[in-house]
Every structure is written in C-alpha cells, then in structure tokens.
Amino acid sequence: MDTNCPIGFFDSGVGGLSVYSLFKKILPYENTLYFGDLKNMPYGNKSKTELLQFARMILDFFKEQNVKAVVIACNTSSANVYDIVKSEYDFKIYPIIQSCAKVISNMNFKKIGVFATVATINSGAYKSEIQKYNPNISVVEQSCPKWTNFVEGGQIYSEECLSNIKTQLDNMMCYNPERIILGCTHYPFLKPVLTKFADEKMFIDPSEIFVKFIFDDLKKSNMQRISKEMGTEKFFVSANPENFVNNASLFYKVNKLPSIV
Ligand code: DGL
C-alpha cells in the first residue's frame, strides 16, 4: 500500500471536524480528504436504508480518490451502517463508537449518560458496545433531535438552543450519571453553551479517544505516512459550501470553498 494515499473523513456536516481537527494536530503529515454531506443533513432523523445509501455514495467517492483508509467521523453512521459497509471495501474503515467503547468502558464509571441523535439512540449502539466490555456499567441514553441543526444553522447562542440544552441536561441529571458522552460529533461545538449549565469535566468527547485509536492502529499496521512535508487536505460537500466554511470556523479554518460533489 502507498502510505501517501489520503485518509478520508466523513460526516453529515461540520461535526466531524471535531475529530478531524484533532487528527490534523496529531498526524499533520497525513494527506486527508473531508466530506460533509450537507445535502442529506441531519442524519439523525434518517432511516437505516437512507444512511446506508449516503455512506455508500461517500465511500464510493473515496474509493475513486484512492484512499488508504476512511474515518467515519459520525456516530449515526457508525451505529447504523458500519457493520454492513466494513466488508464492502478493501480499505480500512474506522467507526467512532466501536473504536472508543473499550476505553470508555475501562474508565471505571458505574453510570454513564449519552447524548446522541435519534438514529444513534434507537440503534442502542453506545449501550451495547460499552456493555460488551463491561456489563456492569449502566448507560442512560437520551436523544437531542435539535442539536445538529443548531450547529449547522449557526444558532448555538440562540435563546431556543440555550433553553433546549438546559432542558436536556436537567432531564439527564435526574439519572445522576457520573459522566455524559457527547455521542454526536456536532455536540462538542455546543460546549460553550453546555458548560454554562454543567462543569466541563462532566462531558466525554470521544474524539480524543478516537484519534488516539486511529494513531495507534495506523502505526501498528505500518500505514502511517513518513514524510517531512505537511499533508495536503481537500474538502468536499454535497451542498452549501459557504455554510460549511462559516460553521466550521469554531473548530477548523477551511481556507478554500469545498468542491461540490
Ligand atoms: N455528527 C453526526 C453524528 O455524530 C450526525 C449528526 C446529524 O446529522 O444528525 O451522529
């Protein structure tokens, strides 16, 4: 395999940048592609059949770009389609939930909350993946159907967003979780608001665990690009490139308008 081949990242929109930005800090020499499926966003209210169709469209596109691996920087797709697509392509595919569950299950908590999209919560993926490694952890799952749209709509400081976040947190706190997983890659964008109502330490952002997992696996599999030159990057969207650049800015500076695919 040519280690100079790029690694593809995808999400419904800017959310996956919470993973991508960290990846670029830790592995700046990798060549990367990022696909934001803004035409089909939000993924959280889509059926498994639709999510599969979107994922295959993006994975086929990445295949044409000759990727060496793909990072599913989207919990909803990881939960609903990873098990199906993993054997359909000859490059490695990294899913966020399955890659982080072991580390989370070893954190020695008895009760963990999960905020995620409706499609992720309905799949039960966080609960089953965590309990696979530690059946004694109780996992409280709660969907936040509006949160992705607050991020993609540039409305994270709106009255509606603030009050929705407070209500969701109040509901979750009734169960007394020791930590809450931000189980959608868009949710770290809401941290400035979440931390108005709860201590930052309350939240687990799986992207840190995920990027470490990818780093270790690339190394172990001899897939890392060894170069003194910084990696190249290209952004693609299925619609609305201007919105992508504007909303991305909280996590990553995208210097050029993404190409529409
Ligand atoms: N950011 C994605 C996730 O991690 C999808 C959010 C959405 O489009 O609803 O689940």
Coordinates of C-alpha atoms and ligand atoms in Angstrom, one line a residue:
M1 CA 0.0 0.0 0.0
D2 CA 1.2 3.5 -0.8
T3 CA 1.2 5.4 2.5
N4 CA 1.0 8.7 0.7
C5 CA -2.6 7.9 -0.3
P6 CA -5.1 10.1 1.6
I7 CA -7.3 9.2 4.6
G8 CA -11.0 10.2 4.0
F9 CA -13.2 11.6 6.8
F10 CA -17.0 12.0 6.6
D11 CA -19.9 13.3 8.5
S12 CA -23.3 14.8 7.7
G13 CA -21.7 18.3 8.0
V14 CA -19.1 20.2 10.1
G15 CA -19.5 17.9 13.1
G16 CA -16.7 15.5 12.0
L17 CA -14.3 18.4 12.2
S18 CA -14.2 17.9 16.0
V19 CA -12.4 14.6 15.1
Y20 CA -10.6 15.9 12.0
S21 CA -9.1 19.0 13.7
L22 CA -7.5 16.8 16.4
F23 CA -6.3 14.3 13.9
K24 CA -4.5 17.1 11.9
K25 CA -2.8 18.2 15.1
I26 CA -1.5 14.7 16.0
L27 CA -0.9 13.5 12.4
P28 CA -0.1 16.6 10.4
Y29 CA 1.9 14.7 7.8
E30 CA -1.1 12.6 6.6
N31 CA -2.8 13.6 3.3
T32 CA -6.6 14.0 4.1
L33 CA -10.0 14.4 2.5
Y34 CA -13.1 15.6 4.3
F35 CA -16.7 15.1 3.0
G36 CA -19.6 16.9 4.6
D37 CA -22.9 15.6 3.4
L38 CA -24.8 18.8 3.8
K39 CA -27.5 17.9 1.2
N40 CA -28.6 15.0 3.4
M41 CA -28.0 16.6 6.8
P42 CA -29.2 15.9 9.5
Y43 CA -28.5 12.2 9.6
G44 CA -30.2 11.8 13.0
N45 CA -33.7 11.6 11.6
K46 CA -32.9 9.3 8.7
S47 CA -33.7 5.6 8.3
K48 CA -31.0 2.9 8.2
T49 CA -31.7 2.4 4.5
E50 CA -31.1 6.1 3.8
L51 CA -28.0 6.2 5.9
L52 CA -26.6 3.2 4.1
Q53 CA -27.2 4.8 0.7
F54 CA -25.4 8.0 1.9
A55 CA -22.5 6.1 3.3
R56 CA -22.0 4.0 0.1
M57 CA -22.1 7.2 -2.0
I58 CA -19.4 8.7 0.1
L59 CA -17.3 5.5 0.4
D60 CA -17.5 5.0 -3.4
F61 CA -16.3 8.6 -3.9
F62 CA -13.4 8.0 -1.5
K63 CA -12.6 4.8 -3.3
E64 CA -12.2 6.8 -6.6
Q65 CA -9.8 9.1 -4.7
N66 CA -7.7 6.1 -3.9
V67 CA -7.9 6.4 -0.1
K68 CA -5.8 4.2 2.2
A69 CA -8.5 4.4 5.0
V70 CA -11.7 6.1 5.9
V71 CA -12.7 7.6 9.3
I72 CA -16.5 7.6 10.0
A73 CA -16.4 10.8 12.0
C74 CA -20.1 10.4 12.5
N75 CA -21.8 8.4 15.4
T76 CA -25.0 8.0 13.5
S77 CA -23.3 6.2 10.5
S78 CA -21.0 4.3 12.8
A79 CA -24.1 3.0 14.7
N80 CA -26.2 2.2 11.7
V81 CA -24.0 1.2 8.8
Y82 CA -20.5 0.3 9.8
D83 CA -21.3 -3.4 10.3
I84 CA -22.7 -3.6 6.8
V85 CA -20.1 -1.5 4.8
K86 CA -17.0 -2.7 6.6
S87 CA -16.7 -5.7 4.4
E88 CA -17.7 -4.0 1.1
Y89 CA -14.5 -2.0 0.6
D90 CA -10.9 -3.1 0.5
F91 CA -9.6 -0.2 2.6
K92 CA -9.7 0.1 6.4
I93 CA -12.8 1.8 7.9
Y94 CA -12.6 3.3 11.4
P95 CA -16.0 3.8 13.2
I96 CA -16.2 6.3 16.1
I97 CA -18.4 4.4 18.6
Q98 CA -16.9 0.9 18.2
S99 CA -13.3 2.3 18.3
C100 CA -13.9 4.2 21.6
A101 CA -16.2 1.8 23.6
K102 CA -13.4 -0.2 25.1
V103 CA -11.6 2.8 26.6
I104 CA -14.8 4.3 27.9
S105 CA -15.8 1.0 29.5
N106 CA -12.5 0.9 31.3
M107 CA -12.9 4.4 32.9
N108 CA -14.4 2.8 36.0
F109 CA -17.7 4.6 36.0
K110 CA -20.9 2.9 37.2
K111 CA -23.3 5.1 35.3
I112 CA -22.7 7.0 32.1
G113 CA -25.1 9.2 30.1
V114 CA -25.1 9.5 26.4
F115 CA -26.4 12.4 24.3
A116 CA -26.8 11.5 20.7
T117 CA -29.0 11.7 17.6
V118 CA -32.4 9.8 17.5
A119 CA -30.9 7.3 15.0
T120 CA -27.9 6.6 17.2
I121 CA -30.0 6.2 20.4
N122 CA -32.5 4.0 18.5
S123 CA -29.7 1.7 17.5
G124 CA -28.6 1.2 21.1
A125 CA -25.0 1.1 19.8
Y126 CA -23.4 3.0 22.7
K127 CA -25.1 0.8 25.3
S128 CA -24.3 -2.5 23.6
E129 CA -20.7 -1.6 22.7
I130 CA -19.8 -0.3 26.2
Q131 CA -21.6 -3.2 27.9
K132 CA -19.8 -5.7 25.6
Y133 CA -16.6 -4.8 27.5
N134 CA -18.2 -4.1 30.9
P135 CA -21.7 -5.3 31.5
N136 CA -21.8 -3.7 35.0
I137 CA -21.9 -0.1 33.6
S138 CA -25.4 1.3 33.4
V139 CA -25.8 3.5 30.3
V140 CA -28.6 6.2 30.1
E141 CA -29.2 7.2 26.5
Q142 CA -31.0 10.4 25.6
S143 CA -31.6 11.8 22.1
C144 CA -31.2 15.5 21.3
P145 CA -33.0 15.9 17.9
K146 CA -32.4 19.6 17.5
W147 CA -28.8 20.0 18.4
T148 CA -27.2 19.2 15.0
N149 CA -29.4 21.9 13.4
F150 CA -28.4 24.5 16.0
V151 CA -24.8 23.9 14.9
E152 CA -25.4 23.7 11.2
G153 CA -27.7 26.7 11.4
G154 CA -25.1 28.8 13.2
Q155 CA -27.6 29.2 16.2
I156 CA -25.6 27.9 19.1
Y157 CA -26.1 31.0 21.2
S158 CA -29.9 31.5 20.3
E159 CA -32.5 31.5 23.1
E160 CA -34.0 28.3 21.7
C161 CA -30.7 26.5 21.8
L162 CA -29.9 27.6 25.3
S163 CA -33.3 26.6 26.7
N164 CA -33.2 23.2 24.8
I165 CA -29.8 22.4 26.1
K166 CA -30.8 23.3 29.7
T167 CA -33.9 21.1 29.4
Q168 CA -32.0 18.1 28.0
L169 CA -29.3 18.5 30.8
D170 CA -32.0 18.7 33.5
N171 CA -33.6 15.5 32.2
M172 CA -30.3 13.7 32.1
M173 CA -29.3 14.8 35.6
C174 CA -32.3 13.2 37.0
Y175 CA -30.5 9.9 36.4
N176 CA -27.3 11.1 38.2
P177 CA -24.8 10.0 35.6
E178 CA -21.1 10.3 36.6
R179 CA -20.2 11.5 33.1
I180 CA -22.1 12.3 29.8
I181 CA -20.7 11.2 26.4
L182 CA -21.2 13.7 23.6
G183 CA -22.2 10.9 21.3
C184 CA -22.6 13.0 18.1
T185 CA -19.6 14.8 16.6
H186 CA -21.6 18.0 16.3
Y187 CA -22.1 18.3 20.1
P188 CA -18.6 19.4 21.0
F189 CA -19.4 22.6 19.0
L190 CA -22.1 23.2 21.8
K191 CA -19.6 23.0 24.6
P192 CA -19.6 26.8 25.2
V193 CA -23.3 26.5 26.0
L194 CA -23.2 23.1 27.7
T195 CA -20.6 24.4 30.1
K196 CA -22.9 27.3 31.2
F197 CA -25.0 24.6 32.9
A198 CA -22.5 21.9 33.9
D199 CA -18.8 21.5 34.6
E200 CA -16.7 20.8 31.5
K201 CA -15.4 17.7 33.3
M202 CA -18.9 16.2 33.1
F203 CA -18.5 15.6 29.4
I204 CA -16.6 12.9 27.5
D205 CA -15.8 14.0 23.9
P206 CA -15.0 10.6 22.2
S207 CA -12.9 12.4 19.5
E208 CA -9.8 12.4 21.7
I209 CA -10.0 8.6 22.4
F210 CA -10.9 8.0 18.7
V211 CA -7.9 9.9 17.3
K212 CA -5.6 8.1 19.6
F213 CA -7.1 4.8 18.5
I214 CA -6.5 5.7 14.8
F215 CA -3.0 6.9 15.5
D216 CA -2.1 3.6 17.3
D217 CA -3.7 1.5 14.6
L218 CA -2.1 3.3 11.7
K219 CA 1.3 2.8 13.4
K220 CA 0.7 -0.9 14.2
S221 CA -0.4 -1.6 10.7
N222 CA 2.5 0.3 9.1
M223 CA 0.1 2.6 7.4
Q224 CA 1.5 6.0 8.7
R225 CA 2.9 8.4 6.1
I226 CA 6.5 9.0 6.8
S227 CA 7.4 12.4 5.4
K228 CA 8.9 15.8 6.3
E229 CA 6.3 17.6 4.3
M230 CA 2.9 18.6 5.8
G231 CA 0.0 16.7 4.4
T232 CA -2.4 18.1 1.8
E233 CA -6.1 18.5 2.5
K234 CA -9.2 18.8 0.4
F235 CA -12.8 19.5 1.4
F236 CA -15.9 18.3 -0.3
V237 CA -19.6 18.9 0.4
S238 CA -22.8 17.7 -1.3
A239 CA -24.4 21.2 -0.9
N240 CA -23.9 24.6 0.7
P241 CA -20.1 25.1 0.7
E242 CA -20.4 28.6 2.2
N243 CA -22.4 27.4 5.2
F244 CA -19.8 24.7 5.7
V245 CA -16.9 27.2 5.9
N246 CA -18.8 29.5 8.2
N247 CA -19.9 26.9 10.7
A248 CA -16.6 25.1 10.6
S249 CA -14.7 28.1 12.0
L250 CA -15.3 27.1 15.6
F251 CA -13.1 24.0 15.1
Y252 CA -11.1 24.4 12.0
K253 CA -10.1 27.1 9.5
V254 CA -11.1 25.9 6.0
N255 CA -9.2 28.2 3.7
K256 CA -10.9 27.4 0.4
L257 CA -14.5 26.8 -0.5
P258 CA -15.1 23.0 -0.6
S259 CA -15.9 21.4 -4.0
I260 CA -19.5 20.2 -4.5
V261 CA -19.7 16.5 -5.3
Ligands
DGL1 N1 -22.5 14.3 13.5 C1 -23.2 13.2 13.3 C2 -23.1 12.2 14.4 O1 -22.1 12.1 15.1 C3 -24.6 13.3 12.6 C4 -25.5 14.3 13.2 C5 -26.7 14.5 12.3 O2 -26.5 14.8 11.1 O3 -27.8 14.4 12.8 O4 -24.0 11.5 14.7

